[in-house]
CSV table of C-alpha atoms in Angstrom, one decimal:
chain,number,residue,atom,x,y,z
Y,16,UNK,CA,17.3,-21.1,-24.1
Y,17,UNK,CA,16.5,-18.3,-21.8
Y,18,UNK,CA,13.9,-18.1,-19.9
Y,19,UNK,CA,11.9,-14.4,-19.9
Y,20,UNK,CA,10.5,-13.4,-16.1
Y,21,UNK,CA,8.4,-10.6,-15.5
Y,22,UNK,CA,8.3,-10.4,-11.4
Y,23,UNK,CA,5.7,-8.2,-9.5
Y,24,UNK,CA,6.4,-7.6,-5.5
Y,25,UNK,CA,3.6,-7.1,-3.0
Y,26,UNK,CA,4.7,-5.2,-0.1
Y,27,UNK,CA,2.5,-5.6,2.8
Y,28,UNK,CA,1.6,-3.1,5.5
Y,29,UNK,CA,0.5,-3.3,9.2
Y,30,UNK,CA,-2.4,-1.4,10.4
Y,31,UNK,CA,-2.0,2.1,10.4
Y,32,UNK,CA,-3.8,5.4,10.8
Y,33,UNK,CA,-3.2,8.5,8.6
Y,34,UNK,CA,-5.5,11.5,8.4
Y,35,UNK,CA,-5.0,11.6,4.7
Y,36,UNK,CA,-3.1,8.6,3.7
Y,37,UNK,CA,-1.0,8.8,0.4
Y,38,UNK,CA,-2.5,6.5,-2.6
Y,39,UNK,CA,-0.7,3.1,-2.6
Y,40,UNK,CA,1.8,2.5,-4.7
Y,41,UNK,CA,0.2,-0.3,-8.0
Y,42,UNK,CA,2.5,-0.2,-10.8
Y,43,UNK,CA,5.9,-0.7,-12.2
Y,44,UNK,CA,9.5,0.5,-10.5
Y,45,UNK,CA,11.4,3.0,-12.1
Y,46,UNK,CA,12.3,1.6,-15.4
Y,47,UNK,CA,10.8,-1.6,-14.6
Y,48,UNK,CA,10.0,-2.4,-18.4
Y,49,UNK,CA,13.9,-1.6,-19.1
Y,50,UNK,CA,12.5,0.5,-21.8
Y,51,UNK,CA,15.2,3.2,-20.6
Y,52,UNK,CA,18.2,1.7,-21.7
Y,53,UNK,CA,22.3,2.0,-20.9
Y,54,UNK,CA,24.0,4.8,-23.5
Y,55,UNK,CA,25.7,2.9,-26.4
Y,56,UNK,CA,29.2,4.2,-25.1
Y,57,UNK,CA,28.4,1.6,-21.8
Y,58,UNK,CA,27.5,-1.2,-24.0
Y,59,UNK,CA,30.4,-3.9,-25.1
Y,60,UNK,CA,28.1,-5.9,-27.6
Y,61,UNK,CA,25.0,-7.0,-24.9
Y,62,UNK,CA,27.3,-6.6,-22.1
Y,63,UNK,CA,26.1,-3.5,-19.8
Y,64,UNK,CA,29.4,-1.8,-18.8
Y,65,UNK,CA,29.7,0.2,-15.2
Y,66,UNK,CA,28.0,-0.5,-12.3
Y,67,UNK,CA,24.9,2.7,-12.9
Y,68,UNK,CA,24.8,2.1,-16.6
Y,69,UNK,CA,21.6,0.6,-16.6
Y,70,UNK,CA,19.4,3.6,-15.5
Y,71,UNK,CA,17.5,3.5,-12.0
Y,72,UNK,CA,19.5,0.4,-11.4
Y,73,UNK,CA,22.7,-0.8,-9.8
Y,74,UNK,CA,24.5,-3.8,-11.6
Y,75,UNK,CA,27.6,-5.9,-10.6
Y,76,UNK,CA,28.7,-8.9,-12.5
Y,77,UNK,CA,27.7,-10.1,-15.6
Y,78,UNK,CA,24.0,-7.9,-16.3
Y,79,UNK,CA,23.4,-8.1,-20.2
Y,80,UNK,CA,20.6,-5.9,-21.5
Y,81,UNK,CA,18.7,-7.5,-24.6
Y,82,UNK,CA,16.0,-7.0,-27.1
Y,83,UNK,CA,13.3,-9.1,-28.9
Y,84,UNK,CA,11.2,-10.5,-26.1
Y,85,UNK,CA,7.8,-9.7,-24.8
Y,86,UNK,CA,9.0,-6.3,-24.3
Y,87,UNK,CA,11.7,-4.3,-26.8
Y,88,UNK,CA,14.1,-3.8,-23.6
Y,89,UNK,CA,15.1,-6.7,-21.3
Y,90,UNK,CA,17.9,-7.1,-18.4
Y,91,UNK,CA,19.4,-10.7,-18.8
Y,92,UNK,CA,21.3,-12.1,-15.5
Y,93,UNK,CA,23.2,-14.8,-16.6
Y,94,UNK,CA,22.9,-18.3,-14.7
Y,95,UNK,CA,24.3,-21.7,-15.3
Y,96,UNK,CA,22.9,-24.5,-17.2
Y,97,UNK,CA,23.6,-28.1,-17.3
Y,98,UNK,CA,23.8,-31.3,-14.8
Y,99,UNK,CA,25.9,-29.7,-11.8
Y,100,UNK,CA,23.6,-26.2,-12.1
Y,101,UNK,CA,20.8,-25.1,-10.4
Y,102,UNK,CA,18.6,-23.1,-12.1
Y,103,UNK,CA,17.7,-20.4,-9.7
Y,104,UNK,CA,16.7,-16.5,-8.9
Y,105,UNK,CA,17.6,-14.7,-5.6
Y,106,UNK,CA,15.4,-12.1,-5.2
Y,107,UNK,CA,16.1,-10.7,-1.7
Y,108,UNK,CA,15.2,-7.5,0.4
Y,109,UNK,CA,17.0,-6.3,3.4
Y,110,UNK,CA,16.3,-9.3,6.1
Y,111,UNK,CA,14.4,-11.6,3.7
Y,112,UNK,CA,15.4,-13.4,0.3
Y,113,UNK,CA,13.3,-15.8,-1.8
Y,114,UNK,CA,14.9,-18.6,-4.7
Y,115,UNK,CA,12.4,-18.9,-7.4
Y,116,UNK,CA,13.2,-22.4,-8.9
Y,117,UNK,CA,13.3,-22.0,-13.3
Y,118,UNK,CA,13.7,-25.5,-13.8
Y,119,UNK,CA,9.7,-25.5,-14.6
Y,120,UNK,CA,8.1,-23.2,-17.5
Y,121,UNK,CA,3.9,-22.8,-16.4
Y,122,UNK,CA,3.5,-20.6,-20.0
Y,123,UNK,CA,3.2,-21.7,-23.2
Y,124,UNK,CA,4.4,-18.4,-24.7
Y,125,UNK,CA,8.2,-18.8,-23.4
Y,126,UNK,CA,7.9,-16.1,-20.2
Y,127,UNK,CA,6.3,-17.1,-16.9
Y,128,UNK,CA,4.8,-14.0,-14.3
Y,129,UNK,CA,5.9,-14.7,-10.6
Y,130,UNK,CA,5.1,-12.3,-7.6
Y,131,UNK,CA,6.7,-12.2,-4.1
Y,132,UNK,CA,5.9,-10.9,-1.0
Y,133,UNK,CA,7.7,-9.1,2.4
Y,134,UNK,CA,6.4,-7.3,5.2
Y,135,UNK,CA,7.6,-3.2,4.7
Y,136,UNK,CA,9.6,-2.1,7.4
Y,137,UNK,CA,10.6,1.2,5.9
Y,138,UNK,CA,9.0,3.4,3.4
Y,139,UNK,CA,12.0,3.1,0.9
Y,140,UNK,CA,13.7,-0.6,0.4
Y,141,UNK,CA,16.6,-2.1,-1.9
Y,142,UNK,CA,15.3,-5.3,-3.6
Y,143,UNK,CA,18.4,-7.7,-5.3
Y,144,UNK,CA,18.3,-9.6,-8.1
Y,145,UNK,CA,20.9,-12.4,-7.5
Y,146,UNK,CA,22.6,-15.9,-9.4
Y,147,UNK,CA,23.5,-17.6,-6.2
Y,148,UNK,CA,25.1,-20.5,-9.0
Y,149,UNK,CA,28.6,-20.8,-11.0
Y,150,UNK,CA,28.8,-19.3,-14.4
Y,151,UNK,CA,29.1,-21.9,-16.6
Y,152,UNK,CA,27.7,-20.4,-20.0
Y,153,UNK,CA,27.6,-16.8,-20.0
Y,154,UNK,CA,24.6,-17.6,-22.9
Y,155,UNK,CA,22.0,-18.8,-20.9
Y,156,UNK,CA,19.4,-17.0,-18.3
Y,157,UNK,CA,15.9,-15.4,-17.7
Y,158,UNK,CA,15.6,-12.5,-19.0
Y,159,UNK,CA,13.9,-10.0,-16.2
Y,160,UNK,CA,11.2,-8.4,-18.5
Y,161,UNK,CA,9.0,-6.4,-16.2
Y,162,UNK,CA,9.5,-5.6,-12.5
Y,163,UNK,CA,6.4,-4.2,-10.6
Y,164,UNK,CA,5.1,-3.3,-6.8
Y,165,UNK,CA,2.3,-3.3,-5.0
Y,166,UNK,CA,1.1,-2.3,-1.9
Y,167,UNK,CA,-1.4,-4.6,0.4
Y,168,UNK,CA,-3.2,-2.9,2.9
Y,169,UNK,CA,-4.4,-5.3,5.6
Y,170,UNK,CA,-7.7,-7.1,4.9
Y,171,UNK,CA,-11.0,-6.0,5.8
Y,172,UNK,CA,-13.8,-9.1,6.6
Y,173,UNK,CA,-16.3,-9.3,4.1
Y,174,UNK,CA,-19.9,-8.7,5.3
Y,175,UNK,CA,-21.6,-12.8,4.7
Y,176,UNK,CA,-18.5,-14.0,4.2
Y,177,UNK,CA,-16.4,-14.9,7.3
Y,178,UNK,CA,-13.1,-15.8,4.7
Y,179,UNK,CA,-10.9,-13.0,4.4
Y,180,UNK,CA,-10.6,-12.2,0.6
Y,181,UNK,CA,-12.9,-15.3,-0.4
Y,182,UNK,CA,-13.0,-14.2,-3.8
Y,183,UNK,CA,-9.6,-13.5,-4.2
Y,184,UNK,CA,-10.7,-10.2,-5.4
Y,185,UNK,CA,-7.2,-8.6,-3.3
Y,186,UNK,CA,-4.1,-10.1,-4.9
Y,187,UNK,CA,-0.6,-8.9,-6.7
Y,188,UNK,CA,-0.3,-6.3,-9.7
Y,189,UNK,CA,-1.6,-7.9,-13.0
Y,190,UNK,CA,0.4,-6.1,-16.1
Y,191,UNK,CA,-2.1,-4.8,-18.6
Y,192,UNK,CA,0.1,-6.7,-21.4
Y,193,UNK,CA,0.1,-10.1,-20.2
Y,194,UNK,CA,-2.3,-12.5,-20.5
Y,195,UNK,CA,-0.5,-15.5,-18.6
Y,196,UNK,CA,-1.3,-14.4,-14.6
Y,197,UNK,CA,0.9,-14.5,-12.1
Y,198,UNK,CA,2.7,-17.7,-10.0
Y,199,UNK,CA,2.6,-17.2,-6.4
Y,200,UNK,CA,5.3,-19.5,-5.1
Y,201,UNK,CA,4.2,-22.0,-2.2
Y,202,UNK,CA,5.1,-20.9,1.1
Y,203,UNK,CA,8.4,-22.9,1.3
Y,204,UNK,CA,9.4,-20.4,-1.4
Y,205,UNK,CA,8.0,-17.0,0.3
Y,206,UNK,CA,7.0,-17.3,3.9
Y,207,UNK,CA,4.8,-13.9,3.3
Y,208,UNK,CA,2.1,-15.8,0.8
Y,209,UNK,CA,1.5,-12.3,-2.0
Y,210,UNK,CA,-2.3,-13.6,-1.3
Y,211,UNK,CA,-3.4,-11.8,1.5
Y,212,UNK,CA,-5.5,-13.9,3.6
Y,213,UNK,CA,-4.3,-17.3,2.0
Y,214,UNK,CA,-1.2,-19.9,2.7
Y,215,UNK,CA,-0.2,-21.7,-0.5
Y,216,UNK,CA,0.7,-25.3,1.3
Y,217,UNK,CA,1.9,-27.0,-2.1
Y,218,UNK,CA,4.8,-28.3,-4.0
Y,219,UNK,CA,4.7,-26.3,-6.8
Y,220,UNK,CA,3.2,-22.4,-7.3
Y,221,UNK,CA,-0.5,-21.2,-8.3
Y,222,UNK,CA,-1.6,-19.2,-10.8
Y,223,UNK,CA,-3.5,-15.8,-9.8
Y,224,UNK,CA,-5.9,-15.0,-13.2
Y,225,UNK,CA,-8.1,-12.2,-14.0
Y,226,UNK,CA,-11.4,-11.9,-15.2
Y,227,UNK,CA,-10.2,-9.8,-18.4
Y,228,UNK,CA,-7.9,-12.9,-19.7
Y,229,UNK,CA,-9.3,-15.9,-18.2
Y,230,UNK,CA,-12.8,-17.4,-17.7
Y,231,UNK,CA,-13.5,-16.6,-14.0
Y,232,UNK,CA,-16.9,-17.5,-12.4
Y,233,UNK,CA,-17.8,-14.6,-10.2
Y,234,UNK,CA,-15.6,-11.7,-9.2
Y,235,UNK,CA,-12.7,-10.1,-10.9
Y,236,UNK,CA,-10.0,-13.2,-10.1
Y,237,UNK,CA,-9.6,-16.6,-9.3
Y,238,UNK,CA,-7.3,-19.5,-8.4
Y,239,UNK,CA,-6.1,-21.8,-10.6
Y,240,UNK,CA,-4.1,-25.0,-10.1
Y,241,UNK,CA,-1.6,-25.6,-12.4
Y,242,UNK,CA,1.3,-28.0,-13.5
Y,243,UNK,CA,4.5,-27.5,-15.9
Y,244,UNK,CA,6.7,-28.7,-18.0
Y,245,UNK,CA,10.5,-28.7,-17.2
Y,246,UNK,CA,12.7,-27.2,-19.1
Y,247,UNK,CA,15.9,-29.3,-20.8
């Protein structure tokens, strides 16, 4: 079955200094719910036809777009399934790439949240969503549900508290609709850890909750420590 991703980027900045600096950008791409979707004339079934039929992005390959997931629109890259496949996501930016492993499902509900992380170099950057595999059955995939950015500015120490961002209160975009929080991949996965002031030395991701869907203790998030199941 497929597997529904919603992915949300966290694009870090160096110290800079601005008279009047511009607001930073918290919130979903341009058509990053897919809600916008290709004209009916591009469409062969599910099968998104022309490389700028899906609008604000650029396809090539196989891109179907779908309904009847968390969201009515979704953008379904096809990757392989079965014993010779690996069950991976390239997500890349110019001079950095990340594989997010899918073999594991964290969410009971069917979709899992991930968030990445790169240092900016520019102000404008192309990000890639890739299946580095074969095609073996054109059927099965994640589903790319939701794809948002944010902007980290660099961290401030808190007064008492010598741990940058102790209370994890400075962490990647949460979507309003969600109530599963967000993996952050360990650092094998993302060498830029989208938890500014924290490396995630572990085998598998965290979870980043919020205090408006989770129990947190003090502050508005926390860490939890979480385990999946694989998916046959």
């Amino acid at each position: 079955m497929p597997l529904f991703l919603s992915l949300c980027f966290a694009l870090i900045l160096s110290s800079a200094h601005a008279a009047s600096p511009p607001p930073l950008l918290d919130g979903l791409v341009e058509n990053g719910d897919f809600e916008e979707a290709p004209a009916k004339s591009n469409l062969k079934k599910t099968v998104i036809i022309g490389k700028y039929s899906l609008p604000r992005w650029e396809i090539d390959g196989l891109v179907e777009y779908v309904s009847g997931g968390p969201q009515p629109g979704g953008f379904f890259l096809a990757i392989p399934r079965g014993v010779h496949a690996e069950e991976v996501l390239r997500v890349s930016v110019p001079g950095q790439s990340s594989d997010l492993p899918l073999q594991t499902l964290y969410s009971s509900d069917g979709g899992d949240t991930y968030s990445l992380a790169w240092m900016a170099t520019s102000d404008v950057v192309k990000v890639t969503f890739h299946n580095p595999g074969i095609q073996e059955d054109p059927t099965c995939g994640p589903i790319l549900d939701a794809i948002a950015i944010k902007e980290m500015p660099p961290l401030r120490r808190t007064i008492g508290n010598l741990v940058k961002n102790g209370g994890f209160e400075v962490g990647p975009h949460m979507f309003k609709n969600f109530s599963t929080g967000v993996l952050l991949p360990p650092r094998q996965l993302d060498q830029i850890s989208p938890l500014p002031g924290w490396i995630i030395e572990s085998l598998k991701p965290v979870k980043y909750i919020d205090s408006k869907h989770f129990f947190v203790p003090k502050g508005l998030a926390a860490i939890e420590l979480v385990a999946g199941e694989r998916v046959p």
